[in-house]
Short mmCIF file of C-alpha atoms and ligand atoms in Angstrom, two decimals:
data_model
loop_
_atom_site.label_atom_id
_atom_site.label_comp_id
_atom_site.label_asym_id
_atom_site.label_seq_id
_atom_site.Cartn_x
_atom_site.Cartn_y
_atom_site.Cartn_z
CA MET A 1 -31.36 -24.07 12.53
CA ARG A 2 -31.52 -20.45 12.89
CA SER A 3 -32.40 -18.88 9.60
CA ILE A 4 -32.11 -15.19 8.34
CA GLU A 5 -33.43 -13.74 5.22
CA THR A 6 -31.89 -10.53 3.94
CA ASP A 7 -31.32 -8.42 0.97
CA VAL A 8 -27.98 -8.03 0.86
CA ALA A 9 -25.22 -10.26 2.93
CA VAL A 10 -22.01 -8.82 3.18
CA ILE A 11 -19.36 -10.90 4.38
CA GLY A 12 -16.55 -8.83 6.51
CA ALA A 13 -16.58 -5.69 8.48
CA GLY A 14 -13.57 -4.06 7.17
CA SER A 15 -13.28 -1.04 5.51
CA ALA A 16 -14.67 -2.20 2.32
CA GLY A 17 -17.59 -4.23 4.11
CA LEU A 18 -18.74 -1.55 6.19
CA GLN A 19 -18.75 1.01 3.28
CA ALA A 20 -20.90 -1.81 1.34
CA SER A 21 -23.25 -2.29 3.88
CA ARG A 22 -23.62 1.61 4.36
CA GLU A 23 -24.60 1.79 0.82
CA VAL A 24 -27.11 -0.84 0.74
CA GLN A 25 -28.66 1.15 3.88
CA ARG A 26 -28.76 4.32 2.25
CA ALA A 27 -30.76 2.25 -0.94
CA GLY A 28 -33.23 1.23 1.69
CA LYS A 29 -32.61 -2.17 1.56
CA ARG A 30 -32.35 -5.00 4.19
CA TRP A 31 -28.96 -5.87 4.99
CA LEU A 32 -26.86 -8.51 7.22
CA LEU A 33 -23.14 -7.59 7.94
CA ILE A 34 -21.06 -10.76 9.03
CA GLU A 35 -17.77 -10.87 10.78
CA SER A 36 -15.75 -13.78 12.11
CA GLY A 37 -12.88 -11.63 13.76
CA PRO A 38 -12.70 -8.54 16.11
CA TYR A 39 -14.24 -5.28 14.81
CA GLY A 40 -12.06 -2.56 14.11
CA THR A 41 -10.82 -3.06 10.68
CA LEU A 42 -7.17 -4.15 9.68
CA CYS A 43 -6.68 -0.51 8.79
CA ALA A 44 -6.73 0.69 12.28
CA ARG A 45 -5.50 -2.65 14.01
CA THR A 46 -2.68 -3.76 12.20
CA GLY A 47 -2.42 -1.85 8.96
CA CYS A 48 -2.16 1.76 8.12
CA MET A 49 -2.44 3.44 11.46
CA PRO A 50 0.02 1.32 13.63
CA SER A 51 2.67 1.26 10.65
CA LYS A 52 2.53 5.15 10.50
CA LEU A 53 2.59 5.51 14.14
CA LEU A 54 5.79 3.45 14.23
CA ILE A 55 7.30 5.50 11.40
CA ALA A 56 6.21 8.86 13.21
CA ALA A 57 8.77 7.38 16.33
CA ALA A 58 11.27 6.27 13.61
CA ASP A 59 10.95 10.14 12.03
CA THR A 60 11.65 11.78 15.45
CA ALA A 61 14.59 9.55 15.82
CA ARG A 62 16.00 10.46 12.78
CA ARG A 63 15.46 14.08 13.11
CA VAL A 64 17.09 14.08 16.49
CA ARG A 65 19.91 12.23 15.05
CA ARG A 66 20.64 14.60 12.25
CA ALA A 67 19.87 17.64 14.53
CA SER A 68 23.79 18.78 13.92
CA LEU A 69 23.18 19.33 10.30
CA PHE A 70 21.55 22.58 11.44
CA GLY A 71 24.17 23.32 14.13
CA VAL A 72 21.83 21.65 16.99
CA GLN A 73 24.22 19.81 18.89
CA VAL A 74 22.60 16.37 20.22
CA ALA A 75 25.51 14.08 21.66
CA PRO A 76 24.98 10.49 20.25
CA GLU A 77 25.03 9.17 23.73
CA GLN A 78 22.08 11.49 24.63
CA VAL A 79 19.84 10.12 21.98
CA LYS A 80 18.37 6.92 23.50
CA ILE A 81 15.45 4.76 22.23
CA ASP A 82 13.02 3.39 24.76
CA ARG A 83 12.28 0.34 23.08
CA ARG A 84 9.20 -0.27 25.37
CA ALA A 85 8.20 3.10 25.23
CA VAL A 86 7.90 3.16 21.33
CA MET A 87 5.70 0.15 21.16
CA GLU A 88 3.43 1.23 24.10
CA ARG A 89 2.74 4.57 22.00
CA VAL A 90 2.34 2.63 19.07
CA ARG A 91 -0.24 0.30 20.79
CA ARG A 92 -2.00 3.15 22.87
CA GLU A 93 -2.85 5.14 19.77
CA ARG A 94 -3.33 2.07 17.87
CA ASP A 95 -5.83 1.01 20.30
CA ARG A 96 -7.55 4.37 19.91
CA PHE A 97 -8.26 4.25 16.75
CA ALA A 98 -9.44 0.47 16.56
CA GLU A 99 -11.76 1.16 19.30
CA LEU A 100 -13.44 4.12 17.84
CA THR A 101 -14.12 2.29 14.72
CA ALA A 102 -15.13 -0.81 16.59
CA ARG A 103 -17.66 1.14 18.61
CA ASP A 104 -18.99 2.81 15.46
CA THR A 105 -19.34 -0.97 14.05
CA GLU A 106 -20.82 -1.80 17.54
CA ALA A 107 -23.64 1.11 16.99
CA LEU A 108 -25.01 -0.49 14.09
CA PRO A 109 -28.58 -2.07 14.83
CA ALA A 110 -27.73 -5.49 16.56
CA GLU A 111 -30.46 -7.12 13.96
CA ASN A 112 -28.20 -5.92 11.25
CA ARG A 113 -24.82 -7.93 12.62
CA LEU A 114 -23.99 -11.43 12.90
CA ARG A 115 -20.78 -12.82 14.62
CA GLY A 116 -19.44 -15.87 12.76
CA ARG A 117 -17.29 -17.12 9.88
CA ALA A 118 -18.99 -17.31 6.75
CA ARG A 119 -19.03 -19.99 3.88
CA PHE A 120 -21.05 -20.46 0.84
CA VAL A 121 -23.99 -23.22 0.75
CA GLY A 122 -25.18 -22.10 -2.37
CA PRO A 123 -25.05 -19.07 -4.99
CA ARG A 124 -27.44 -17.10 -2.82
CA GLU A 125 -26.95 -18.93 0.62
CA LEU A 126 -24.01 -18.97 3.47
CA ASP A 127 -23.61 -20.90 6.37
CA VAL A 128 -22.51 -18.67 9.36
CA ASP A 129 -21.36 -21.08 12.30
CA GLY A 130 -24.82 -22.82 11.82
CA THR A 131 -27.17 -19.87 10.91
CA ARG A 132 -28.63 -19.82 7.60
CA VAL A 133 -28.28 -16.91 5.58
CA LYS A 134 -30.22 -16.57 2.57
CA ALA A 135 -29.51 -13.06 0.49
CA LYS A 136 -30.76 -11.75 -2.76
CA ALA A 137 -27.24 -10.55 -3.38
CA ILE A 138 -24.07 -10.79 -1.42
CA VAL A 139 -20.82 -8.89 -0.97
CA ILE A 140 -17.38 -10.71 -0.33
CA ALA A 141 -15.31 -8.23 1.63
CA THR A 142 -13.03 -10.66 3.31
CA GLY A 143 -9.66 -8.99 3.18
CA SER A 144 -6.20 -10.12 3.02
CA THR A 145 -3.70 -12.31 4.80
CA PRO A 146 -0.02 -12.10 4.74
CA THR A 147 1.95 -14.75 2.45
CA ILE A 148 4.63 -16.99 4.51
CA PRO A 149 7.37 -17.84 2.41
CA ARG A 150 7.51 -21.89 2.85
CA GLU A 151 11.38 -21.83 4.43
CA LEU A 152 10.13 -19.28 7.11
CA SER A 153 6.79 -21.25 8.42
CA LYS A 154 8.95 -23.48 10.73
CA LEU A 155 10.05 -20.14 13.01
CA GLY A 156 7.55 -20.21 15.28
CA ASP A 157 7.46 -17.11 17.77
CA ALA A 158 10.33 -16.08 16.20
CA LEU A 159 8.39 -15.16 12.75
CA LEU A 160 6.52 -11.90 12.69
CA THR A 161 3.91 -10.28 10.23
CA SER A 162 2.25 -6.98 10.16
CA ASP A 163 -0.48 -8.97 11.88
CA ASN A 164 1.62 -9.47 15.02
CA LEU A 165 4.53 -7.09 15.04
CA PHE A 166 2.62 -4.14 16.86
CA GLU A 167 2.32 -6.61 19.68
CA LEU A 168 5.74 -6.99 20.67
CA GLU A 169 6.14 -5.46 24.19
CA GLU A 170 9.57 -3.89 22.84
CA LEU A 171 11.51 -3.51 19.99
CA PRO A 172 13.73 -6.72 18.95
CA GLU A 173 17.38 -5.92 18.97
CA SER A 174 17.72 -7.43 15.25
CA ILE A 175 15.16 -8.50 12.21
CA ALA A 176 15.78 -9.89 9.07
CA VAL A 177 12.70 -8.54 6.77
CA PHE A 178 11.78 -10.16 4.06
CA GLY A 179 10.07 -8.48 1.14
CA THR A 180 11.21 -4.94 -0.20
CA GLY A 181 7.67 -3.74 -1.26
CA ALA A 182 5.91 -0.87 0.37
CA ILE A 183 5.04 -2.82 3.82
CA GLY A 184 8.56 -4.40 4.04
CA LEU A 185 10.40 -1.07 3.52
CA GLU A 186 8.07 0.93 5.45
CA LEU A 187 8.44 -1.24 8.40
CA GLY A 188 11.98 -2.21 8.09
CA GLN A 189 13.24 1.39 7.70
CA ALA A 190 11.33 2.65 10.60
CA LEU A 191 13.01 -0.19 12.77
CA HIS A 192 16.06 0.68 11.43
CA GLN A 193 15.80 4.17 12.45
CA LEU A 194 14.58 3.12 16.12
CA GLY A 195 17.94 1.25 16.40
CA VAL A 196 17.17 -2.14 15.53
CA ARG A 197 19.64 -3.95 13.42
CA VAL A 198 18.07 -4.68 10.22
CA THR A 199 18.44 -6.70 6.64
CA PHE A 200 16.44 -6.66 3.67
CA TYR A 201 16.40 -9.84 1.86
CA ASN A 202 14.66 -10.55 -1.42
CA PRO A 203 15.37 -13.52 -3.75
CA PHE A 204 14.95 -11.03 -6.83
CA ASP A 205 17.21 -8.24 -7.18
CA THR A 206 14.67 -5.31 -7.04
CA LEU A 207 13.50 -2.97 -4.39
CA GLY A 208 10.54 -0.90 -4.20
CA PRO A 209 7.35 -0.73 -6.48
CA PHE A 210 8.85 1.37 -9.09
CA THR A 211 8.68 0.68 -12.83
CA ASP A 212 10.66 3.49 -14.05
CA PRO A 213 14.28 2.18 -14.28
CA GLU A 214 15.69 5.53 -13.53
CA VAL A 215 13.57 6.18 -10.54
CA ALA A 216 14.32 2.53 -9.26
CA ARG A 217 17.91 3.19 -9.98
CA ARG A 218 18.24 6.10 -8.06
CA PHE A 219 15.99 4.98 -5.12
CA ARG A 220 18.34 1.99 -4.55
CA LYS A 221 21.20 4.00 -4.52
CA VAL A 222 19.87 6.17 -1.80
CA LEU A 223 18.89 3.04 0.36
CA ALA A 224 21.97 1.29 -0.39
CA ALA A 225 23.68 3.88 1.35
CA GLU A 226 21.61 3.56 4.63
CA HIS A 227 20.32 0.04 4.84
CA ASP A 228 21.56 -3.42 4.64
CA LEU A 229 19.98 -5.13 1.58
CA ALA A 230 20.58 -8.59 0.53
CA LEU A 231 18.82 -8.39 -2.60
CA GLY A 232 18.93 -11.40 -5.41
CA ALA A 233 19.72 -13.47 -2.17
CA GLU A 234 18.58 -17.18 -2.05
CA VAL A 235 17.87 -18.31 1.42
CA THR A 236 19.52 -21.77 1.67
CA ASP A 237 19.16 -22.52 5.33
CA VAL A 238 17.06 -21.48 8.04
CA ARG A 239 17.53 -22.47 11.66
CA PHE A 240 16.53 -21.54 15.08
CA ASP A 241 17.65 -21.85 18.72
CA ALA A 242 17.08 -20.03 21.95
CA ASN A 243 19.35 -17.14 20.92
CA GLY A 244 17.10 -16.22 17.77
CA VAL A 245 17.36 -17.32 13.96
CA VAL A 246 20.21 -18.12 11.63
CA LEU A 247 19.95 -17.49 8.31
CA ARG A 248 22.26 -18.51 5.38
CA HIS A 249 21.79 -16.97 1.82
CA ARG A 250 23.78 -17.37 -1.58
CA GLU A 251 23.74 -14.31 -3.61
CA THR A 252 22.28 -15.41 -7.03
CA THR A 253 25.26 -13.17 -8.66
CA GLY A 254 28.48 -14.55 -7.49
CA GLY A 255 27.28 -17.44 -5.43
CA ARG A 256 28.97 -16.09 -2.10
CA GLN A 257 27.46 -17.72 0.83
CA GLN A 258 26.84 -15.48 3.95
CA GLU A 259 25.36 -16.40 7.14
CA ARG A 260 23.33 -13.79 9.75
CA ARG A 261 22.11 -14.04 13.14
CA PHE A 262 18.56 -11.99 14.19
CA ALA A 263 16.28 -12.06 17.12
CA ARG A 264 13.19 -11.93 14.62
CA VAL A 265 12.14 -12.49 11.03
CA LEU A 266 9.71 -10.52 9.52
CA ALA A 267 7.72 -11.92 6.61
CA ALA A 268 6.47 -9.19 4.26
CA VAL A 269 6.48 -10.62 0.86
CA GLY A 270 2.97 -9.68 -0.02
CA ARG A 271 -0.87 -10.58 1.00
CA LYS A 272 -3.04 -12.90 -0.86
CA PRO A 273 -7.03 -12.44 -0.36
CA THR A 274 -8.58 -14.29 2.32
CA LEU A 275 -11.10 -16.61 0.76
CA HIS A 276 -9.83 -20.21 1.19
CA ASP A 277 -12.89 -21.12 3.96
CA LEU A 278 -15.54 -19.37 1.93
CA ASP A 279 -16.37 -22.84 0.07
CA LEU A 280 -16.49 -20.45 -3.13
CA GLN A 281 -17.06 -23.59 -5.60
CA LYS A 282 -20.19 -23.81 -4.13
CA ALA A 283 -20.93 -19.99 -5.02
CA GLY A 284 -21.35 -20.88 -8.81
CA ILE A 285 -19.04 -17.92 -10.11
CA GLU A 286 -15.95 -17.98 -12.07
CA LEU A 287 -12.63 -18.43 -10.37
CA ASP A 288 -9.22 -17.23 -11.69
CA ASP A 289 -6.05 -19.40 -11.88
CA LYS A 290 -5.21 -18.35 -8.24
CA GLY A 291 -8.89 -19.17 -6.84
CA VAL A 292 -10.16 -15.45 -6.57
CA PRO A 293 -13.61 -14.63 -8.38
CA VAL A 294 -13.18 -12.78 -11.65
CA CYS A 295 -15.13 -9.66 -11.26
CA ASP A 296 -15.67 -6.22 -13.12
CA PRO A 297 -13.69 -3.34 -11.51
CA ASP A 298 -16.18 -0.95 -12.60
CA THR A 299 -19.34 -2.86 -10.94
CA MET A 300 -17.39 -5.12 -8.69
CA GLN A 301 -19.94 -7.89 -9.72
CA CYS A 302 -18.88 -11.49 -10.55
CA GLY A 303 -20.12 -12.30 -13.81
CA ASP A 304 -23.52 -11.80 -14.02
CA SER A 305 -24.10 -13.34 -10.60
CA GLY A 306 -25.43 -11.71 -7.60
CA ILE A 307 -22.11 -11.92 -6.10
CA PHE A 308 -19.78 -8.76 -5.68
CA LEU A 309 -16.36 -8.23 -4.40
CA ALA A 310 -14.70 -5.67 -2.39
CA GLY A 311 -11.59 -4.63 -0.86
CA ASP A 312 -8.35 -6.34 -0.54
CA CYS A 313 -9.84 -9.78 -1.17
CA ASP A 314 -10.00 -9.02 -4.87
CA GLY A 315 -6.37 -9.21 -4.91
CA GLU A 316 -6.09 -6.04 -6.72
CA ARG A 317 -5.56 -2.34 -5.54
CA PRO A 318 -4.68 -3.20 -2.06
CA ILE A 319 -5.02 0.35 -0.42
CA LEU A 320 -7.84 1.65 1.61
CA HIS A 321 -9.27 4.51 -0.22
CA GLU A 322 -9.58 1.54 -3.20
CA ALA A 323 -11.19 -0.98 -0.91
CA VAL A 324 -13.84 2.01 0.44
CA ASP A 325 -14.39 2.83 -3.26
CA ASP A 326 -14.98 -1.19 -4.33
CA GLY A 327 -17.23 -1.05 -1.25
CA ALA A 328 -19.22 1.70 -2.27
CA PHE A 329 -19.61 -0.12 -5.94
CA ALA A 330 -20.29 -3.15 -4.49
CA GLY A 331 -22.90 -2.51 -2.08
CA ALA A 332 -24.71 0.05 -4.42
CA ASN A 333 -24.97 -2.60 -6.98
CA ALA A 334 -25.75 -5.39 -4.84
CA ALA A 335 -28.86 -3.21 -3.54
CA ARG A 336 -29.85 -2.32 -7.06
CA HIS A 337 -29.02 -6.20 -8.42
CA PRO A 338 -30.02 -7.49 -10.93
CA GLN A 339 -29.73 -3.66 -12.30
CA VAL A 340 -26.07 -2.82 -12.07
CA GLN A 341 -24.16 0.63 -12.92
CA HIS A 342 -20.81 1.05 -14.26
CA ASN A 343 -18.45 3.22 -12.16
CA THR A 344 -15.44 5.49 -13.21
CA ARG A 345 -12.51 4.61 -11.11
CA ARG A 346 -10.50 7.05 -9.57
CA VAL A 347 -6.91 7.90 -10.84
CA ALA A 348 -4.09 5.30 -9.61
CA LEU A 349 -2.64 6.87 -6.54
CA ASN A 350 0.06 4.73 -4.39
CA ILE A 351 2.26 6.18 -1.52
CA ALA A 352 4.76 4.42 0.58
CA PHE A 353 6.00 6.40 3.84
CA THR A 354 9.58 5.11 3.18
CA HIS A 355 12.38 7.74 3.83
CA PRO A 356 12.24 9.32 1.39
CA GLN A 357 8.84 8.76 0.69
CA LEU A 358 7.90 7.19 -2.66
CA ALA A 359 4.66 7.40 -4.77
CA MET A 360 3.31 6.57 -8.08
CA ILE A 361 0.55 8.17 -9.67
CA GLY A 362 -1.69 7.22 -12.81
CA LYS A 363 -0.28 4.99 -15.49
CA PRO A 364 3.10 3.37 -14.42
CA PHE A 365 6.08 3.95 -16.52
CA LYS A 366 5.43 0.21 -17.61
CA ALA A 367 2.19 0.77 -19.13
CA LEU A 368 3.57 3.65 -20.98
CA GLU A 369 6.93 2.68 -22.31
CA HIS A 370 5.95 2.26 -25.50
CA GLN A 371 3.54 4.79 -25.87
CA PRO A 372 4.10 8.23 -27.25
CA ILE A 373 4.98 10.32 -24.13
CA ALA A 374 7.30 12.88 -23.00
CA ILE A 375 9.19 12.67 -19.75
CA GLY A 376 10.04 15.59 -17.53
CA GLU A 377 12.09 15.01 -14.43
CA VAL A 378 13.86 16.62 -11.41
CA SER A 379 16.48 15.71 -9.24
CA TYR A 380 15.94 16.78 -5.42
CA GLU A 381 19.15 17.10 -4.65
CA ASP A 382 19.67 20.82 -5.73
CA GLN A 383 16.03 21.59 -5.16
CA GLY A 384 15.93 24.90 -2.94
CA ARG A 385 13.28 23.78 -0.36
CA ALA A 386 14.64 20.27 -0.05
CA ARG A 387 18.31 21.48 0.49
CA VAL A 388 16.68 23.94 3.00
CA ILE A 389 15.39 21.39 5.23
CA GLY A 390 18.19 18.88 4.67
CA GLN A 391 16.06 16.31 2.98
CA ASN A 392 17.45 16.64 -0.71
CA ARG A 393 17.45 12.96 -1.64
CA GLY A 394 15.09 12.03 -4.32
CA HIS A 395 13.78 12.17 -8.02
CA LEU A 396 10.55 12.64 -9.92
CA ARG A 397 9.57 11.72 -13.70
CA VAL A 398 6.30 12.96 -14.97
CA TYR A 399 4.65 11.60 -18.17
CA ALA A 400 2.73 13.24 -20.79
CA ASP A 401 0.96 12.08 -23.65
CA PHE A 402 2.54 14.03 -26.80
CA ALA A 403 -0.93 14.18 -28.84
CA SER A 404 -2.94 16.18 -26.06
CA GLY A 405 -0.22 17.36 -24.07
CA LYS A 406 -1.79 15.73 -20.91
CA LEU A 407 -0.23 14.28 -17.88
CA VAL A 408 -0.68 10.70 -17.60
CA GLY A 409 1.56 9.56 -14.49
CA ALA A 410 4.24 9.97 -12.47
CA GLU A 411 7.01 7.85 -10.33
CA LEU A 412 8.67 9.64 -7.74
CA PHE A 413 10.34 9.67 -4.31
CA GLY A 414 11.62 12.63 -2.52
CA PRO A 415 10.83 15.11 0.29
CA ALA A 416 6.99 15.41 1.04
CA ALA A 417 6.42 12.99 -1.79
CA GLU A 418 2.92 12.27 -0.19
CA HIS A 419 1.91 15.90 -0.94
CA THR A 420 3.26 15.81 -4.47
CA ALA A 421 1.96 12.90 -5.46
CA HIS A 422 -1.52 14.06 -4.27
CA LEU A 423 -1.43 17.11 -6.69
CA LEU A 424 -0.49 15.03 -9.34
CA ALA A 425 -3.22 12.51 -8.90
CA TRP A 426 -5.59 15.54 -8.69
CA VAL A 427 -4.48 16.93 -12.10
CA VAL A 428 -4.10 13.54 -13.93
CA GLN A 429 -7.65 12.99 -12.91
CA GLN A 430 -8.82 16.50 -14.16
CA GLN A 431 -7.06 15.67 -17.58
CA LEU A 432 -5.22 18.85 -17.25
CA SER A 433 -2.33 19.39 -19.64
CA VAL A 434 0.92 20.66 -18.91
CA ALA A 435 0.43 23.96 -19.95
CA ASP A 436 -2.65 24.18 -17.85
CA VAL A 437 -0.93 23.15 -14.47
CA LEU A 438 1.83 25.69 -15.44
CA LYS A 439 -0.44 28.58 -15.16
CA LEU A 440 -1.27 27.39 -11.52
CA PRO A 441 0.46 29.22 -8.79
CA PHE A 442 3.62 27.82 -7.12
CA TYR A 443 4.94 29.39 -3.85
CA HIS A 444 8.47 30.19 -3.10
CA PRO A 445 10.42 28.27 -1.78
CA THR A 446 8.44 25.04 -1.61
CA ILE A 447 8.83 21.35 -2.77
CA GLU A 448 6.42 22.19 -5.32
CA GLU A 449 8.58 24.09 -7.27
CA GLY A 450 10.31 20.84 -7.71
CA LEU A 451 7.36 19.51 -9.59
CA ARG A 452 7.21 22.47 -11.44
CA THR A 453 10.89 22.19 -12.66
CA ALA A 454 9.86 18.64 -13.69
CA LEU A 455 6.81 20.16 -15.64
CA ARG A 456 8.52 22.92 -17.32
CA ASP A 457 10.98 20.06 -18.50
CA VAL A 458 8.26 18.19 -19.99
CA ALA A 459 6.56 20.93 -21.59
CA HIS A 460 9.85 21.62 -23.24
CA LYS A 461 10.01 18.50 -24.69
CA LEU A 462 6.27 18.34 -25.81
CA SER A 463 7.15 21.85 -27.64
CA GLU A 464 10.29 20.54 -29.33
CA ARG A 465 8.33 17.47 -30.56
CA ALA A 466 5.83 19.93 -31.77
CA ALA A 467 8.36 21.95 -33.55
CA GLN A 468 9.83 18.59 -35.30
CA ASP A 469 6.24 17.54 -36.31
CA CYS A 470 5.81 21.20 -37.80
CA GLU A 471 9.27 20.93 -39.78
CA VAL A 472 7.88 17.14 -40.96
CA THR A 473 4.63 18.34 -41.90
CA SER A 474 6.21 21.75 -43.80
CA GLU A 475 8.70 19.32 -45.41
CA PHE A 476 5.72 16.97 -47.12
CA PRO A 477 2.84 19.99 -47.41
CA GLY A 478 0.55 17.65 -49.07
CA ALA A 479 0.83 14.41 -46.70
C1 LIG B 501 1.15 -3.01 7.63
C2 LIG B 501 -0.01 -2.24 6.52
C3 LIG B 501 0.09 -1.02 6.32
C4 LIG B 501 -0.97 -0.39 5.39
N1 LIG B 501 -0.67 0.70 4.97
C5 LIG B 501 -1.74 1.67 4.28
C6 LIG B 501 -1.36 2.82 4.09
O1 LIG B 501 -0.63 3.31 4.45
N2 LIG B 501 -2.45 3.22 3.08
C7 LIG B 501 -3.36 2.72 2.70
O2 LIG B 501 -4.24 3.06 1.85
N3 LIG B 501 -3.83 1.29 2.94
C8 LIG B 501 -2.41 0.62 3.77
N4 LIG B 501 -2.69 -0.89 3.89
C9 LIG B 501 -3.75 -1.53 3.24
C10 LIG B 501 -5.05 -1.22 3.67
O3 LIG B 501 -5.20 -1.31 5.38
C11 LIG B 501 -5.95 -2.25 3.01
O4 LIG B 501 -6.37 -2.21 1.67
C12 LIG B 501 -7.46 -2.24 3.74
O5 LIG B 501 -7.74 -2.31 5.31
C13 LIG B 501 -8.24 -3.43 3.42
O6 LIG B 501 -9.71 -3.38 3.76
P1 LIG B 501 -10.64 -4.52 3.63
O7 LIG B 501 -11.98 -4.49 4.35
O8 LIG B 501 -10.20 -5.11 2.18
O9 LIG B 501 -10.10 -5.48 4.57
P2 LIG B 501 -10.10 -6.07 6.10
O10 LIG B 501 -10.11 -4.74 7.10
O11 LIG B 501 -9.15 -6.91 6.66
O12 LIG B 501 -11.64 -6.69 6.56
C14 LIG B 501 -11.87 -8.09 6.09
C15 LIG B 501 -12.62 -8.59 7.13
O13 LIG B 501 -13.30 -9.88 6.84
C16 LIG B 501 -13.44 -10.65 7.90
N5 LIG B 501 -13.52 -12.01 7.35
C17 LIG B 501 -12.65 -12.66 6.72
N6 LIG B 501 -13.29 -14.05 6.47
C18 LIG B 501 -14.28 -14.16 6.93
C19 LIG B 501 -15.64 -15.09 7.03
N7 LIG B 501 -15.47 -16.06 6.19
N8 LIG B 501 -16.44 -14.84 7.46
C20 LIG B 501 -16.70 -13.59 8.23
N9 LIG B 501 -15.77 -12.68 8.07
C21 LIG B 501 -14.74 -12.72 7.36
C22 LIG B 501 -12.06 -10.16 8.48
O14 LIG B 501 -12.05 -10.71 10.00
C23 LIG B 501 -12.11 -8.91 8.56
O15 LIG B 501 -12.35 -8.04 9.33
C24 LIG B 501 -1.96 -1.42 4.56
C25 LIG B 501 -1.74 -2.53 5.07
C26 LIG B 501 -1.04 -3.25 5.81
C27 LIG B 501 -1.18 -4.65 6.30
#
């Protein structure tokens, strides 16, 4: 049996594993990158990039359809979506991204790469399709896999996930989207704009990731005006034949039964860590009740072992920049193990490229609702720039700590939310107070002025509270 000895073995050549390998290399240690699938990463092949390419096509269709708002007349019969051409561009550009990433991976020295499926045979030993790998430390960076609801598992080719959606030669005529989180909404809304008949299904009566009930309520109202939503819908029967899939569902409130036919079904109900075939019980580390190794998010170390986690496989923060940070922490610590260094994580920043875009920054409302915070808000309905560009749908709520006056979080949807979200994340991470941020320049007329309105609102509430505190103090001067 072939045997390899190394300092750090990294399982998975995705964004997290590649970053981990770079860190080990930088530390001057021996390393081995193991990959069972194609090079190119989930992000480039089936994740961030192809989904944003599909959304770019959808945004173009939306702009053309709405052109008459600005007096630019495009007759509805002139707007034709070429279902094949849309997918051809998605794949062409996607392939370019994936090939560039794959080429970078293939350019790594051959002695540092091993193709095959890794599984543990001991805490510091792996089997990779018959090759034994002994390592002083191991980084698990095996990513995640779409969850398939049980009732959909029999659908065969009619069932899609983000893993195979982008392989379609042309857009389907209709699709049922299971899941109303970021991925379900991004893909379902894009397909809807591209002329696909879409219904969103969710057994729970929720839409989107918001934890702030006011933002969630307004977001739902905006989406309900445009989309067919089957929320709080219990699917009671799934049948399929040569003409597609028939779904029967019961509304959980009211109990009304409905039946609809679709060409395809998209499962977007979440993703689970890809850990099932690693034989983790032989790794000698603690697993949680879902079978995921317990690890410290500041070191990515599992207990005090030589095993580290990175990326989507830890079941937390399943977004790209966090996966890369995980990889950096895990790789650097695996290289210096048994010494490990604690890192400070960046402020949480989540964006979904829905329409309107949505974002959550810093601490979510749910974590703050019982804390002493002031809330400032703005609606984009009458915001100057948003009206100018005809994208005046949205709402922003910012949260500031009463004691320090610092911004601690925000939830929003609206025009250019991706940019507002970055500004907010940067000031939250810099621990700026609301007063500090209001001293910064805001150009006119911009979407950022909407942010300023919300900041002024929260500043006002902070000063009202400060005034009340003074009154209380002066009433009881000795207290
Ligand atoms: C549709 C979609 C859209 C997304 N959009 C965004 C977005 O807009 N912005 C954003 O920040 N994030 C987005 N994400 C999330 C982002 O893509 C992921 O967080 C990130 O790519 C995860 O990287 P990773 O390295 O953990 O996993 P991966 O890139 O999946 O790498 C894991 C690798 O491990 C390999 N592997 C697994 N098991 C083994 C084994 N036993 N042996 C050897 N190799 C193994 C796999 O083959 C794979 O190559 C999106 C995800 C999806 C699905």
